[in-house]
Amino acid sequence: MGNNLRSRITTLCVGLVLLTTLVSLLSFWWSTSKFQAEKVQQNITVAQSVYKQYLKSKEGLLLTAAKVLTADFGFKQAVATRDAATISSVLYNHSQRINADLMLLLDLSGRLVSANVNAQNFADNLQPLMDELLNNSEQSSFVVLNNQLYQVILLPVKTPRTIAYSLVGFKITSAVATELKSLTGMEVSFVAQLDDFATSSLVSQPDNFQPITYFTNKTTARFFAEYLAYENEQIALPSLQSHPITLLLSADLTSSYRDIEQLLLTLITLAVLTMLFGVITSSLLANNLTTGLSQLAVIARQFAKGDYRFKFEGKKQSSEIETLVNAFNNMGNDINKREQQISFQAHHDTLTGFYNRSAMLDLLAKRLTNDARYTLVAIDIKGLRHINDKLGPQVGDGCLIAVANRIRQFSDELGGFHARIGGDEFLTVYPCAEVEQVKCAVADLLKQLQLAYKVKNLKISLRFNAGIVQYPEQGTKADDLMRRVLIAVDAATTSQQSLHYYQDGEDEAHLDRLIMLDELKQAIDDDNGQLFMTYQPKLNIKSQKIDKVESLIRWQRKDGGWVSPEVFIDLAEQSGLIVELTAWVVETVIAQIADWSKKDIHLQAAINVSAQDIAHSGFHASLVATLNKYQVNPSSVTIELTERDMIENEAQGIKALEDLKTIGVKISLDDYGVGQTSLGRLKMLPIDELKLDKCFILTLHESQKDQYIVRSSIILGHQLGFSVVAEGVETAESLSMLHEMQCDHAQGYYLSRPLKAQQLEQWLEEYQRVH
């Protein structure tokens, strides 16, 4: 059958009928077989009772006859006088009276005295037989005499002492077995295996008939298999221990098999008829159902082709199918609307309605032709994140919509098209051939954009950075133009210019920065010696001892080229790699402090960190873990931050610094005097040290103004409880003046350039020897 629904429904119905029929047949077979087995067993039990009653009655006749014989006075007298003629006559008459087949008179030694049959057929000495029969006093036993089975009883002849024994018996022949068969309904067989004797009620007996072998192995063919024809039960009869006799009851099972077969055939016939009925009805039901589903398949195929307006007009179906068809039609309408919406959203920014980045790239690729000239202007809104933070995202979104409307109005007039390519970045593209025309158009655009906006009843002024790329002069592919215009706007933002024209080579420089960033990350991960720390000593001016150093990172690339710390640290901050870089620095410096401590060199090392490090949630825990790892006292570490890092997120920064101070780490404010720290903010900062910027120290011995600033800063720092470090000491005169101004520490090339750890150890040894 096929794999369609009609075939499945038909198969299901037929399968259910087959399963039901099979279960019914198996259940019937099991229950009927169990019933027949119980019935046969019950019949065998009844047969046992019948045969016992039959043999009991025979035993009663034997006992009565034997007692009458042994009680006869004339018989006793004849036995006592050994009157053979009288004994023989009495035995014969008694046997005829009770139809006894066997009457024997035995002396006390077991020798045969007389018999009602030809005595020549018996052994002269029956002593063994007599001895065993005496054990069954007044009870019959089954014995084989002269190849004939008898039921016999042995009684003594007393006068009053025992003078002889009388043996009375009945023959057990096939007639007896047949009579028992008529009473029990079973085949009856008497078997004396040791005497090779058997008699049975079976009418047709094969040659060399052995009842036990025949009845236990006889089989009959039923349902293409062979089954036992008889259920047998062997019963031990009272007999001599030396010659056991058994009764075999055999219940014929063929009639039971015939009854079961007839019932099974009836059930199978009913099952076939039921199956035919199920096939017909299931086919009709499946046809009625699948016709409607076929209609739905037609609709679905049209939907697959994109024709969501297709509606099926067919013959009347059931209400359920009609409802389903209508639902499909309505679904097509809904999908059509939603597809149009999704298509729009896939190519447009949902907030402004501008093209999105990918759609703009596709559009550019189509518009860029050999005879076309375009100007691409990327526009970045400065400070939009602060508007979102201070006034809420609804105001921020309103600003984006207002800016987009102005860009649309301006660009549409010039025949341009536009896109939103980032959170606060737009791109507008318009045809422009002349350089002067480009400059005028961009100037007009920025002028329009910088006019105040009214958003949510608020008057908001926005500032912008713009980057410009021209096609085809500065690129012929959409991807290249997009990348370069973003490089241009980033350059404008970095240089704090409102406008930056892309310059040839900036793309390559941008690529170099990306390569450098990848190499920096690899150098951090591999820790293969490209990155290493140097340490510049700080002189305690009062004690003239070196008790502090500043830790400064250096990078020598694999090709041997040196990279300025200002370059790669700035690159790490822009990319977010600064957190990993600082973690490497902290681990390296603290490990070095521990190593120096083992060498009895005790120095307090300053580590420069950024605002990103302080804001990072794992910085504090990582620092504590590293200190514990190397068992370094927290007071041996000074964290240096610039004024810019302090005020970038002041509340969060102050909280982070307070947490660091609680563990014993020192805090230093680097580059003091060139930032934006007010005195009001300075008194609130949880710092331990002011580090004067080197711009005041380099020409300290020459500039009186620098001397005023440095002296006042030292006094202010001391009064606020801070120690003061002067950075950039290049001359002895400057160091002398700092000593006179009571500055705490001095650092600069006059003392030493930054040194590797081993070089610093040698320098310290030489310094201590000289001083």
PDB file of N, CA and C in Angstrom, residues 582-583 586-587 616-629:
ATOM      1  N   THR A 582      45.609  43.879  31.227  1.00  0.00           N
ATOM      2  CA  THR A 582      45.861  44.274  32.613  1.00  0.00           C
ATOM      3  C   THR A 582      45.985  43.054  33.520  1.00  0.00           C
ATOM      4  N   ALA A 583      45.154  42.037  33.278  1.00  0.00           N
ATOM      5  CA  ALA A 583      45.242  40.813  34.082  1.00  0.00           C
ATOM      6  C   ALA A 583      46.626  40.181  33.943  1.00  0.00           C
ATOM      7  N   VAL A 586      49.087  42.416  35.967  1.00  0.00           N
ATOM      8  CA  VAL A 586      48.937  42.222  37.412  1.00  0.00           C
ATOM      9  C   VAL A 586      49.596  40.916  37.844  1.00  0.00           C
ATOM     10  N   GLU A 587      49.345  39.843  37.108  1.00  0.00           N
ATOM     11  CA  GLU A 587      49.931  38.537  37.443  1.00  0.00           C
ATOM     12  C   GLU A 587      51.462  38.601  37.393  1.00  0.00           C
ATOM     13  N   HIS A 616      35.373  46.703  35.533  1.00  0.00           N
ATOM     14  CA  HIS A 616      35.157  45.274  35.315  1.00  0.00           C
ATOM     15  C   HIS A 616      34.835  44.581  36.639  1.00  0.00           C
ATOM     16  N   SER A 617      33.770  43.765  36.613  1.00  0.00           N
ATOM     17  CA  SER A 617      33.278  43.148  37.858  1.00  0.00           C
ATOM     18  C   SER A 617      34.276  42.164  38.466  1.00  0.00           C
ATOM     19  N   GLY A 618      35.158  41.594  37.642  1.00  0.00           N
ATOM     20  CA  GLY A 618      36.066  40.577  38.177  1.00  0.00           C
ATOM     21  C   GLY A 618      37.433  41.095  38.560  1.00  0.00           C
ATOM     22  N   PHE A 619      37.679  42.416  38.415  1.00  0.00           N
ATOM     23  CA  PHE A 619      39.025  42.941  38.674  1.00  0.00           C
ATOM     24  C   PHE A 619      39.420  42.780  40.142  1.00  0.00           C
ATOM     25  N   HIS A 620      38.530  43.174  41.050  1.00  0.00           N
ATOM     26  CA  HIS A 620      38.836  43.127  42.483  1.00  0.00           C
ATOM     27  C   HIS A 620      39.134  41.693  42.925  1.00  0.00           C
ATOM     28  N   ALA A 621      38.246  40.761  42.545  1.00  0.00           N
ATOM     29  CA  ALA A 621      38.427  39.366  42.961  1.00  0.00           C
ATOM     30  C   ALA A 621      39.699  38.777  42.358  1.00  0.00           C
ATOM     31  N   SER A 622      39.984  39.126  41.099  1.00  0.00           N
ATOM     32  CA  SER A 622      41.188  38.608  40.447  1.00  0.00           C
ATOM     33  C   SER A 622      42.452  39.125  41.135  1.00  0.00           C
ATOM     34  N   LEU A 623      42.451  40.408  41.522  1.00  0.00           N
ATOM     35  CA  LEU A 623      43.609  40.986  42.207  1.00  0.00           C
ATOM     36  C   LEU A 623      43.844  40.296  43.548  1.00  0.00           C
ATOM     37  N   VAL A 624      42.766  40.103  44.309  1.00  0.00           N
ATOM     38  CA  VAL A 624      42.880  39.439  45.614  1.00  0.00           C
ATOM     39  C   VAL A 624      43.400  38.011  45.440  1.00  0.00           C
ATOM     40  N   ALA A 625      42.863  37.301  44.437  1.00  0.00           N
ATOM     41  CA  ALA A 625      43.286  35.915  44.212  1.00  0.00           C
ATOM     42  C   ALA A 625      44.768  35.842  43.851  1.00  0.00           C
ATOM     43  N   THR A 626      45.237  36.803  43.046  1.00  0.00           N
ATOM     44  CA  THR A 626      46.649  36.799  42.647  1.00  0.00           C
ATOM     45  C   THR A 626      47.550  37.113  43.837  1.00  0.00           C
ATOM     46  N   LEU A 627      47.140  38.067  44.671  1.00  0.00           N
ATOM     47  CA  LEU A 627      47.914  38.380  45.881  1.00  0.00           C
ATOM     48  C   LEU A 627      48.023  37.160  46.787  1.00  0.00           C
ATOM     49  N   ASN A 628      46.920  36.459  46.953  1.00  0.00           N
ATOM     50  CA  ASN A 628      46.925  35.253  47.792  1.00  0.00           C
ATOM     51  C   ASN A 628      47.773  34.146  47.161  1.00  0.00           C
ATOM     52  N   LYS A 629      47.704  34.048  45.846  1.00  0.00           N
ATOM     53  CA  LYS A 629      48.444  32.998  45.140  1.00  0.00           C
ATOM     54  C   LYS A 629      49.943  33.123  45.395  1.00  0.00           C
TER      55      LYS A 629
END
